[in-house]
Coordinates of C-alpha atoms and ligand atoms in Angstrom, one line a residue:
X25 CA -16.2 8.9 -27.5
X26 CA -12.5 9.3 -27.7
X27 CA -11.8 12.4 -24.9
X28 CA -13.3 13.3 -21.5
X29 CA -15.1 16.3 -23.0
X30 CA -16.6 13.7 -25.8
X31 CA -18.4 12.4 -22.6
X32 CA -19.3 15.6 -20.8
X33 CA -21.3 16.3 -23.9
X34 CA -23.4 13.1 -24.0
X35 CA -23.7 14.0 -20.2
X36 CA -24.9 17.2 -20.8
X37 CA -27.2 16.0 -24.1
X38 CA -29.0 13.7 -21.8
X39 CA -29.5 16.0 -19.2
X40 CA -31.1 18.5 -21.4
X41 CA -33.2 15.7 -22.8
X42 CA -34.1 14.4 -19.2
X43 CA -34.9 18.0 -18.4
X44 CA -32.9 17.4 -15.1
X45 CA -29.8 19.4 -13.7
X46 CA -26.2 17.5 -13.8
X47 CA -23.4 18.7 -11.8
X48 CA -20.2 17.6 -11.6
X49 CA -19.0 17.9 -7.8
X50 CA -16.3 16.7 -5.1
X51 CA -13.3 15.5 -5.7
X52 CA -12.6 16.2 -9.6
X53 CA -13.7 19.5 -9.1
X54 CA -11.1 19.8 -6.1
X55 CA -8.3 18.2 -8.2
X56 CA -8.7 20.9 -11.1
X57 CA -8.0 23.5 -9.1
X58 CA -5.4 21.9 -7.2
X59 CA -3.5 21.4 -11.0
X60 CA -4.0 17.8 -10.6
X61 CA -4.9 16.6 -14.5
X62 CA -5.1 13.1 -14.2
X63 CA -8.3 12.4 -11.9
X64 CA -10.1 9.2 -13.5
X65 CA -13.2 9.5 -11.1
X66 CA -16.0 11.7 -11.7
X67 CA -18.5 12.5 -9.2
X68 CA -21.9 13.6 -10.9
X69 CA -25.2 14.8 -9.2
X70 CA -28.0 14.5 -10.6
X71 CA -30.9 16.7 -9.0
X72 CA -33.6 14.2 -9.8
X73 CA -32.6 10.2 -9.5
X74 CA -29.4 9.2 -10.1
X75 CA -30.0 5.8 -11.6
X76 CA -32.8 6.7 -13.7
X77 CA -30.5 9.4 -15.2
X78 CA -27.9 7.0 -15.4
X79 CA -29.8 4.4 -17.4
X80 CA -30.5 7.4 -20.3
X81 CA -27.1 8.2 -19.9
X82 CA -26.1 4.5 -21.0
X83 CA -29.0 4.4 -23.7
X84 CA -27.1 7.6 -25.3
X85 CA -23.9 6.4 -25.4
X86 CA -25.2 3.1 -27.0
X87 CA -24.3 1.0 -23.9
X88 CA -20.5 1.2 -24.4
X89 CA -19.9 0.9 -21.1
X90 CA -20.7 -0.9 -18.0
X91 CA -23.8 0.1 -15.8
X92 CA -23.8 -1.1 -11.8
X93 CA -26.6 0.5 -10.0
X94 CA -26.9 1.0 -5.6
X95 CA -30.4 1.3 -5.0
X96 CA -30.3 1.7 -1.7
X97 CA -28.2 5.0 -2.6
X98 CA -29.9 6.1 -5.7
X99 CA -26.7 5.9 -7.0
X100 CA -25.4 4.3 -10.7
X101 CA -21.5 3.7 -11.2
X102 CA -20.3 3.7 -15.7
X103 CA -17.4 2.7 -16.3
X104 CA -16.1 3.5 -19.6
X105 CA -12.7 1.6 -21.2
X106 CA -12.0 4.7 -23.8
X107 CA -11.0 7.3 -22.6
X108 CA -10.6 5.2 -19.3
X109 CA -13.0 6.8 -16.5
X110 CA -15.3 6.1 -13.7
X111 CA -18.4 8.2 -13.7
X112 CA -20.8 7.8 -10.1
X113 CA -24.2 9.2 -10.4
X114 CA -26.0 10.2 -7.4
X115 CA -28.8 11.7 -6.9
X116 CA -28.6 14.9 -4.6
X117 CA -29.0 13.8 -1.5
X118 CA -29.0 14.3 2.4
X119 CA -27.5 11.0 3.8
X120 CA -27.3 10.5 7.3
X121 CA -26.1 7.3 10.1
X122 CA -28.3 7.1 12.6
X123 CA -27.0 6.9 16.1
X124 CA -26.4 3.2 16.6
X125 CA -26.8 1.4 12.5
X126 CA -24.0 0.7 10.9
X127 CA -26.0 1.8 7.8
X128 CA -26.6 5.2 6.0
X129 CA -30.2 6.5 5.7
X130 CA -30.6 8.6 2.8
X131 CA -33.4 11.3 1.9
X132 CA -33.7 13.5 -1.6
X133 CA -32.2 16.8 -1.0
X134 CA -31.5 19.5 -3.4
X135 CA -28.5 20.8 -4.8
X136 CA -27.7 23.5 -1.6
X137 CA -28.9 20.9 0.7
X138 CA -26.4 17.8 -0.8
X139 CA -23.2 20.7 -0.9
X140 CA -23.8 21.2 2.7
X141 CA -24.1 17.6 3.9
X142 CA -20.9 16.9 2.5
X143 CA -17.5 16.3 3.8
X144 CA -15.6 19.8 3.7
X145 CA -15.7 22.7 2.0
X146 CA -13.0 22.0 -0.9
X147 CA -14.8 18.7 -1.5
X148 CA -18.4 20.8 -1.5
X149 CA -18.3 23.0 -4.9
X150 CA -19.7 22.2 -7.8
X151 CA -20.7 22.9 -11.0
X152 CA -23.2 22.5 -14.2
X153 CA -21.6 19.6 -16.3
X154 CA -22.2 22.3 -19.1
X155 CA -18.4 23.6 -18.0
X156 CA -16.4 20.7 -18.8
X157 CA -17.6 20.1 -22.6
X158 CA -15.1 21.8 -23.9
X159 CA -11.4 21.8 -22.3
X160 CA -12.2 23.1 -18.9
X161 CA -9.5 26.5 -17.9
X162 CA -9.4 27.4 -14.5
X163 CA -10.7 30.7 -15.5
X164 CA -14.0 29.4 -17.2
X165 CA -14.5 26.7 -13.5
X166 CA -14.4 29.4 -11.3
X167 CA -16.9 31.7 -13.2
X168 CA -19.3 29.0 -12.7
X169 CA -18.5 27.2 -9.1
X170 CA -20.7 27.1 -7.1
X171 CA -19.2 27.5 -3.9
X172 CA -21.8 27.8 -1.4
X173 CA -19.2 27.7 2.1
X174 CA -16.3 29.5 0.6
X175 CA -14.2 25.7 -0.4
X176 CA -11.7 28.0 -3.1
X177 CA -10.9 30.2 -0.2
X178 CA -9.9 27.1 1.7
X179 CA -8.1 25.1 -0.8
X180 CA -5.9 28.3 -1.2
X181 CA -5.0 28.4 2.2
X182 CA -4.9 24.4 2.3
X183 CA -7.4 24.3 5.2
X184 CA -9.7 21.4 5.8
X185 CA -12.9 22.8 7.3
X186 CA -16.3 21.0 6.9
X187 CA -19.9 23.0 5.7
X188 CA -21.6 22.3 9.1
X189 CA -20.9 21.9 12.6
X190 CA -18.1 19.3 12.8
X191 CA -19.8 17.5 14.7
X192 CA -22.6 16.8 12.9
X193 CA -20.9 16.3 9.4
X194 CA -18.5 13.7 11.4
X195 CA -21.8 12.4 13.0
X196 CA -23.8 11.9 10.0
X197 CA -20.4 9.5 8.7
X198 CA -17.6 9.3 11.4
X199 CA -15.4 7.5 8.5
X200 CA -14.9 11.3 7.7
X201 CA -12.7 11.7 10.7
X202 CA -10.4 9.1 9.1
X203 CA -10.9 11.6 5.6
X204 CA -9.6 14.2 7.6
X205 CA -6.9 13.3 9.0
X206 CA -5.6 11.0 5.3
X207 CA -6.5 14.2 3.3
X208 CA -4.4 16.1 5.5
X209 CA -1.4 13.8 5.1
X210 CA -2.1 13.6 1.3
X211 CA -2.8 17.3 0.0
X212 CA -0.6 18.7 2.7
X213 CA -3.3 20.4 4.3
X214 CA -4.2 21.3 8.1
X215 CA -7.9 20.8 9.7
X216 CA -9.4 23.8 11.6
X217 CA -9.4 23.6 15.3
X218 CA -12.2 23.0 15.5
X219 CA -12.6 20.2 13.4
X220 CA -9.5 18.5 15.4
X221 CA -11.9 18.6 18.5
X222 CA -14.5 17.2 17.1
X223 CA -12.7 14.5 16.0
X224 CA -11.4 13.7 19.7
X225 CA -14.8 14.3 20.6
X226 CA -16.8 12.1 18.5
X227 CA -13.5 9.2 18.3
X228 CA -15.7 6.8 19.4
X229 CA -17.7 6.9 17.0
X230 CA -15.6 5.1 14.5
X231 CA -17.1 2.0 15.7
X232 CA -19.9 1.5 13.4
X233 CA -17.8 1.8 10.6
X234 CA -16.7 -1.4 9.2
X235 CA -12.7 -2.6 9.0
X236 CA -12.6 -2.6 5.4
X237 CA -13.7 1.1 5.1
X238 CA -11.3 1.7 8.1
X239 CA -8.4 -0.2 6.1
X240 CA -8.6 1.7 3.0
X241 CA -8.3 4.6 4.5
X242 CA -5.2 3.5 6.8
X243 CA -3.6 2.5 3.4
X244 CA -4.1 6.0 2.0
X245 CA -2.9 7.4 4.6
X246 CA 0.2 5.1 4.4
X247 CA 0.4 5.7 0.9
X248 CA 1.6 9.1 1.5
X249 CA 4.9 10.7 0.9
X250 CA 5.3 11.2 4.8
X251 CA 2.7 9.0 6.5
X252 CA 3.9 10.0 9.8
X253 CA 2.0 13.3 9.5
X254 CA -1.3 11.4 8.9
X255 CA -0.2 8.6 12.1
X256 CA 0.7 11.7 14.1
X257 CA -2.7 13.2 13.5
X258 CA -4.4 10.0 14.7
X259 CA -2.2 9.6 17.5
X260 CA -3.5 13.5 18.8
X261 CA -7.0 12.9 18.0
X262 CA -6.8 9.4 20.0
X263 CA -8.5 8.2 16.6
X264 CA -5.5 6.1 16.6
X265 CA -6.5 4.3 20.3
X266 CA -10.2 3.4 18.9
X267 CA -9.1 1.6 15.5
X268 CA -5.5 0.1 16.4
X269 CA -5.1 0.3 20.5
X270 CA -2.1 -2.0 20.1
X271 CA 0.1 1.1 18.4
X272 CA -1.1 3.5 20.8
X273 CA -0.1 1.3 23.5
X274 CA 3.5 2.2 22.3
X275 CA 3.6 6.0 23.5
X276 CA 5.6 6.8 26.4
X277 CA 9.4 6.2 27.9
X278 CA 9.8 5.0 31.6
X279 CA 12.4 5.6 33.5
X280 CA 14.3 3.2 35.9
X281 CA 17.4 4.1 38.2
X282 CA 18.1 6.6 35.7
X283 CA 17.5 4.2 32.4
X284 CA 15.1 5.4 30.0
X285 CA 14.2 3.5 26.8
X286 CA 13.1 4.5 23.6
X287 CA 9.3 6.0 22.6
X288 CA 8.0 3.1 20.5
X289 CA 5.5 4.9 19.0
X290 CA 7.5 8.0 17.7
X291 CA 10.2 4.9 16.6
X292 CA 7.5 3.1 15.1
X293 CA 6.5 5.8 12.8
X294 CA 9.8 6.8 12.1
X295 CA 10.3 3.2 10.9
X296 CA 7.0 4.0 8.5
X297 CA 8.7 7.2 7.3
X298 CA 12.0 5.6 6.4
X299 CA 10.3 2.2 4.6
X300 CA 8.6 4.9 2.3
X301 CA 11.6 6.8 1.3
X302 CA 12.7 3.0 0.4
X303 CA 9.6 1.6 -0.9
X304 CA 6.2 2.5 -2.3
X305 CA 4.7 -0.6 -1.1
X306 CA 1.9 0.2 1.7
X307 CA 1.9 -3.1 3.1
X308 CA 5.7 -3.1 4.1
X309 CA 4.9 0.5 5.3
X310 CA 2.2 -1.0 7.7
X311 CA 4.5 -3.5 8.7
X312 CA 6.8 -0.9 9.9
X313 CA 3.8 0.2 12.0
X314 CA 2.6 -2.9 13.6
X315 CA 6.8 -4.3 13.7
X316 CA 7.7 -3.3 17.5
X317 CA 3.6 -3.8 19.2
X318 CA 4.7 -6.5 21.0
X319 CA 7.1 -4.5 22.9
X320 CA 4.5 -3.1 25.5
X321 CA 3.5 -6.8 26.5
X322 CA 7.3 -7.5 26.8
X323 CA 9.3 -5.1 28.6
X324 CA 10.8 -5.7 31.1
X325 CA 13.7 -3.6 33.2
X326 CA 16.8 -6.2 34.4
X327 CA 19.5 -4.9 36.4
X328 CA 22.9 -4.3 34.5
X329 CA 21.5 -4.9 31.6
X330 CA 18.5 -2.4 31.0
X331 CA 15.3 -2.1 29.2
X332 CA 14.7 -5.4 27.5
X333 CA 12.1 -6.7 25.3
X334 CA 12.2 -10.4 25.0
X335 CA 10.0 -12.1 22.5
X336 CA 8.6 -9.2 21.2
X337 CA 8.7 -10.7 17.8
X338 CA 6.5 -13.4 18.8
X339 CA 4.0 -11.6 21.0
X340 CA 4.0 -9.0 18.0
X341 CA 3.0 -11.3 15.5
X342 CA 0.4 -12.8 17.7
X343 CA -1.2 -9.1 18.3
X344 CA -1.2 -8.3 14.9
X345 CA -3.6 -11.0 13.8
X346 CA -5.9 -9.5 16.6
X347 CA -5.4 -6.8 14.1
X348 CA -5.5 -8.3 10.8
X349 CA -8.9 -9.8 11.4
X350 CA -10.4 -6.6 13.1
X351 CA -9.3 -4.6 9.8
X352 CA -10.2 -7.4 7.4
X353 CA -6.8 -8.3 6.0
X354 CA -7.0 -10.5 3.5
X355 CA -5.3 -14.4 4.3
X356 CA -2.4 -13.5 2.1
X357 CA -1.7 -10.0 3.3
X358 CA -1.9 -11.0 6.9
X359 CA 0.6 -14.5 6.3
X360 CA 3.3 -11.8 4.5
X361 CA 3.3 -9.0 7.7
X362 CA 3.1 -11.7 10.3
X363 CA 5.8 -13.4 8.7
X364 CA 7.9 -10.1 8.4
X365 CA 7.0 -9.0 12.1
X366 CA 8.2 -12.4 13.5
X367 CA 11.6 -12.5 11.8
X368 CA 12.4 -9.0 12.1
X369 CA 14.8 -8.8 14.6
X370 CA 16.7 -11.8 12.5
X371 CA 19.3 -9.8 10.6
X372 CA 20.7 -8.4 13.7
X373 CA 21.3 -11.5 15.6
X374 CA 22.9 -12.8 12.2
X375 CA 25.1 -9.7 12.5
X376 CA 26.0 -10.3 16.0
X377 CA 26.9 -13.6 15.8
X378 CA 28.9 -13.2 12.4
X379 CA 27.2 -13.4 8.7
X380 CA 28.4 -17.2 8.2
X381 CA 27.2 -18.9 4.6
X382 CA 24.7 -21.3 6.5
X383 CA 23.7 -18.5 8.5
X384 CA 23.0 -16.8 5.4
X385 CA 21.4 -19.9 3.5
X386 CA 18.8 -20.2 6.4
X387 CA 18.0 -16.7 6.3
X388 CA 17.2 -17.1 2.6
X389 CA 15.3 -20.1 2.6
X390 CA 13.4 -19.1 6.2
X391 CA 12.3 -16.0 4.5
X392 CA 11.9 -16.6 0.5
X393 CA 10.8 -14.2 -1.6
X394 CA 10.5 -11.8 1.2
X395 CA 14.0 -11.4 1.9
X396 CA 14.4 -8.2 0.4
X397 CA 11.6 -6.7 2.0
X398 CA 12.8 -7.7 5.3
X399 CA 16.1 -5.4 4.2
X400 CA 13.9 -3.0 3.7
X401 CA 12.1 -2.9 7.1
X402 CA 15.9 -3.7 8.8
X403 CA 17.1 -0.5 7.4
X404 CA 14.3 1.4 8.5
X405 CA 14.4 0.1 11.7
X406 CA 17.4 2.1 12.2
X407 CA 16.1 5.5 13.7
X408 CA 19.2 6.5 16.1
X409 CA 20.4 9.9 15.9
X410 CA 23.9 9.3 16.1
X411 CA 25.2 9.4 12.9
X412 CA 27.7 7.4 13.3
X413 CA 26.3 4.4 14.8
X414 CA 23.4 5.2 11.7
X415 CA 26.4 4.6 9.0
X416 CA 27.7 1.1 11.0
X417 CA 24.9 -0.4 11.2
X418 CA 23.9 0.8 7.4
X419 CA 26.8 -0.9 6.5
X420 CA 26.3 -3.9 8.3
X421 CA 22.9 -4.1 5.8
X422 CA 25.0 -3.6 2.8
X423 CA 27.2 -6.2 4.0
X424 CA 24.8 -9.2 4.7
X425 CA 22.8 -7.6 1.4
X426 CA 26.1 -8.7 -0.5
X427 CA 26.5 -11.8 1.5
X428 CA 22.9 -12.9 0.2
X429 CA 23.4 -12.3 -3.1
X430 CA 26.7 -14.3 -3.1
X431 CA 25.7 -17.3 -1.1
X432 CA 22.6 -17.0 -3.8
X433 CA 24.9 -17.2 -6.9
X434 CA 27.0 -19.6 -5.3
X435 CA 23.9 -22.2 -4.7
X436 CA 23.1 -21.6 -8.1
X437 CA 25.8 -23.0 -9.3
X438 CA 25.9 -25.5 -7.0
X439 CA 22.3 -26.9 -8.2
X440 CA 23.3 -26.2 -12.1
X441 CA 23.6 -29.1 -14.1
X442 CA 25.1 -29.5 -17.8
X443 CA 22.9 -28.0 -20.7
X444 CA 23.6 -31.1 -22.5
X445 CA 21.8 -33.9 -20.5
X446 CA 23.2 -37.6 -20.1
X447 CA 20.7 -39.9 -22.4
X448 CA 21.7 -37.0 -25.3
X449 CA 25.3 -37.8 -24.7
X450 CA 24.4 -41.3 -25.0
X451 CA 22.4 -41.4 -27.9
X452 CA 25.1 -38.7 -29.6
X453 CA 28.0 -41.2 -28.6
X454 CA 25.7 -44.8 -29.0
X455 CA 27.0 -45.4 -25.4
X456 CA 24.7 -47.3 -22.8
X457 CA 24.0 -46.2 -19.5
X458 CA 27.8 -46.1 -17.4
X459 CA 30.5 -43.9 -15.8
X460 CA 31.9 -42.1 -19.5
X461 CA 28.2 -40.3 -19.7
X462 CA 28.9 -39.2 -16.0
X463 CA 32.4 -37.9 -17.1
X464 CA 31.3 -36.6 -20.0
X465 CA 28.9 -34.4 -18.2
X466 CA 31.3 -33.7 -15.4
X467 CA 34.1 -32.1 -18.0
X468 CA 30.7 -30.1 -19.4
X469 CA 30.0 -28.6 -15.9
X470 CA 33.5 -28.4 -14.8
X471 CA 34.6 -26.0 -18.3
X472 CA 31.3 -23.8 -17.5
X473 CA 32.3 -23.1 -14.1
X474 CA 36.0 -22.6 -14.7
X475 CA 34.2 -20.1 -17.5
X476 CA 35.6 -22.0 -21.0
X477 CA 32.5 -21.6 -21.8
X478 CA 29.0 -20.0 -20.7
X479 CA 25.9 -22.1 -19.3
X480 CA 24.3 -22.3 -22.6
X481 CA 23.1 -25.5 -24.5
X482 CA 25.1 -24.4 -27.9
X483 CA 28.1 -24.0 -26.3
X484 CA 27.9 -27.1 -24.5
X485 CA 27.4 -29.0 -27.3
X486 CA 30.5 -27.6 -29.4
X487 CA 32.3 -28.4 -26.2
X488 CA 31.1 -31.7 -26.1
X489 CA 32.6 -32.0 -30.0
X490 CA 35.7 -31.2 -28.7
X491 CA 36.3 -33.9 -26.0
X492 CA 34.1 -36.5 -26.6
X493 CA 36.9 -38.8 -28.7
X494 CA 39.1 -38.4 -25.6
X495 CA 36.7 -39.7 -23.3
X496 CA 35.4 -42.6 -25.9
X497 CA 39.2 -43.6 -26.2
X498 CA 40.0 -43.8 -22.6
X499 CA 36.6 -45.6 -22.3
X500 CA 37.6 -48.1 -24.8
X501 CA 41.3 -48.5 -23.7
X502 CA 39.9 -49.4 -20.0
X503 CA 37.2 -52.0 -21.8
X504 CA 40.5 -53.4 -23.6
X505 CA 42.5 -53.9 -20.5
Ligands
CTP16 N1 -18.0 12.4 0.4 C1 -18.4 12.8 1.6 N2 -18.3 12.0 2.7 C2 -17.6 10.8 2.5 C3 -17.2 10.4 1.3 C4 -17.3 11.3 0.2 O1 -19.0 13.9 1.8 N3 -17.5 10.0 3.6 C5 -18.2 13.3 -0.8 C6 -17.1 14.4 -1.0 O2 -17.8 15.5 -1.5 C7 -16.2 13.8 -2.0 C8 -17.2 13.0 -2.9 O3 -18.2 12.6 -2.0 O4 -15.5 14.7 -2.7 C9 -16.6 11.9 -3.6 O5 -16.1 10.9 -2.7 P1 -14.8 10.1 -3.0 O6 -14.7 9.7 -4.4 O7 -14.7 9.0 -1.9 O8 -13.6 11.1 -2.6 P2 -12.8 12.1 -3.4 O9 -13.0 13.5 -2.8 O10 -13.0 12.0 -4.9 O11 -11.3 11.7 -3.0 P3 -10.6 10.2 -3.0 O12 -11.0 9.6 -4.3 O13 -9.2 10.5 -2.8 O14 -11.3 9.5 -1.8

């Protein structure tokens, strides 16, 4: 099978031979219609049992790919190398969490029955694998969707609207609140009214779903151009106070004699925002989320000074692995955003005080390989609206940016040592172990950094030809005297 329509054909082949009706349905379908041409997962549903189907599926293709089966689901996963695709076979299906497990019940439905207990409408059309053997247009799809709640009508006016009620499609999985809100940070899309209600109605449901589920859809949503629009849509919902109460706590300015400070929320995910337009990296974007959540714990109003917020680095970093083991971070992922939140405010202070070399040096070493990811979140940390204290302190970024790259170079050299080592020098020159070698070596290192020559062994060594008699004579005059 060298094409995706190669395998639509042995789909289609076994289904015939089966006697059983495949469609392909959900997201692939969605993503054709959107333009999108480089979906690699494929939803199939199977109106009979998915993994039976899914085992003659793997007979006909001789076994060339790999076969995982979810009983509990009825559901097979095949995952083929060439052409590289993920196919899930599920049987159609009504599935359904009861009101207090934290696991799915699922019942045999038919093919009307497993549209509507799906998440919205433009994930609920489908159609007979039959379509997709042979290059698939647009034209030929929509002849045969079926589109039982109007989902094409939808994805052209980029609403997000779910088959049923709301709240019984958000009730039968509440993680579809979360699928909400990410597609409509993804796909640019909005979510009926009605739908947002239902969300802020049912919030509390999110509970029984576990923190890894919950994660992976945080990190889609922060994988978006402009996660703020996703974080905004939590924040309304008050999703965003059921799975991370420690970001919510953020919202709001208070004033005293006159003096107000900051929205930390509204910073906070202006901070996201500006990390992405910097980096594609979601965990620095969620570090620029969970950065400032030590500042509600910390504030504090002093007189002639104003709003202050002492030690929010530490209290931060201490909240965040409330977080962190709520959401199931892994150790590593948890270590690199706790490290980040702690020493966040660290480039400022360094700024303050004046970027000296050891200042610099510790900042390196304190952070290692982090360092330029703490740039990153330093820069985005700047969310003023004055342009001109913006460009200052932009500068002051580029400055200490150069600064570390110098003291860097510098240390480097500092650490180097000659290409050519000392017991070569000695067995080239038959001398034993004494201060010549040392010179010797010296004179290397000394014509490499005054640039004679570049820090390469070759070079070294026709270097080494050069002076070597001097440095054996005065050797040999100094023996002599
Ligand atoms: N689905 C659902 N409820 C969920 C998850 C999935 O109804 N909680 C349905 C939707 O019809 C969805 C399909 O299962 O289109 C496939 O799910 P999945 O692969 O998770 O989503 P996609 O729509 O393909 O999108 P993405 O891969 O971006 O999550």
């Amino acid at each position: 099978m060298k094409t995706v329509e190669d395998v639509f054909k042995k789909i289609h082949k076994a289904a015939k031979q089966e006697k059983v009706e495949v469609y392909v349905v959900g997201g692939y379908i969605r993503d054709i219609l959107l333009g999108k041409k480089d979906t690699k997962d494929i939803d199939c549903m199977v109106v009979g049992s998915g993994i039976n189907f899914a085992r003659s599926f793997d007979v006909a293709v001789d076994k060339v790919g790999s076969l995982i089966e979810f009983p509990d689901f009825d559901t097979a996963r095949y995952i083929i190398e060439t052409p590289n695709i993920m196919i899930e076979f599920a049987g159609a299906r009504a599935e359904a969490y009861d009101q207090k497990s934290r696991k799915p019940k699922v019942a045999e439905a038919t093919l009307e029955q497993d549209l509507s207990r799906r998440d919205f409408t433009v994930n609920a059309m489908a159609a007979s694998v039959e379509v997709f053997t042979k290059k698939v247009t647009l034209v030929a799809l929509k002849k045969k969707l079926v589109d039982l709640f109007e989902g094409s009508k939808d994805l052209k006016n980029k609403l997000l609207r779910t088959p049923l009620d709301p709240d019984s499609t958000f009730s039968d999985d509440p993680l579809r609140m979360l699928r909400a809100i990410r597609f409509a940070g993804q796909l640019d899309f909005s979510i009926t009214p009605e739908a947002m209600e239902s969300i802020h109605r049912n919030r509390g449901r999110i509970k029984i779903i576990s923190g890894e589920r919950v994660q992976e859809e945080l990190l889609k949503m922060l994988a978006t151009k402009k996660p703020s629009v996703s974080l905004t849509l939590l924040y309304q919902t008050k999703l965003l106070d059921e799975i991370l109460p420690e970001v919510s706590a953020l919202k709001g300015v208070e004033e005293v004699f006159g003096h107000q400070h900051k929205d930390n929320l509204v910073h906070s995910f202006l901070v996201v925002d500006n990390i992405a337009e910097q980096s594609e990296d979601v965990w620095l974007r969620l570090t620029g989320l969970f950065h400032d959540i030590g500042k509600t714990g910390t504030k504090k109003f002093v007189p002639m000074i104003g709003w202050t917020f002492h030690g929010h680095e530490h209290l931060g970093k201490k909240l965040f692995y409330g977080i962190a083991k709520r959401l199931k971070f892994s150790r590593e992922r948890t270590d690199y955003i706790a490290k980040l939140i702690r020493w966040h405010l660290q480039p400022i202070s360094l700024m303050d005080d004046g970027i000296t070399d050891s200042a610099v040096r510790r900042l390196i070493v304190t952070m290692g390989e982090l360092i330029g990811d703490l740039l990153i979140l330093g820069r985005g940390d700047i969310t003023t609206g004055n342009p001109n204290k913006k460009e200052r302190r932009l500068k002051n970024y580029d400055n200490l940016a150069k600064k570390i790259v110098e003291v860097m170079d510098k240390d480097k050299l500092r650490n180097f040592q000659s290409p050519l080592r000392g017991d070569e020098i000695m067995s080239l020159c038959g001398l034993k172990p004494g201060p010549t070698v040392g010179k010797i070596k010296s004179a290397i290192e000394e014509a490499i950094l005054d640039g004679i020559i570049p820090n390469e062994y070759e070079a070294s060594r026709e270097y080494f030809g050069k002076i070597k008699d001097q440095y054996l004579k005065l050797a040999l005059d100094w023996e002599k005297a």
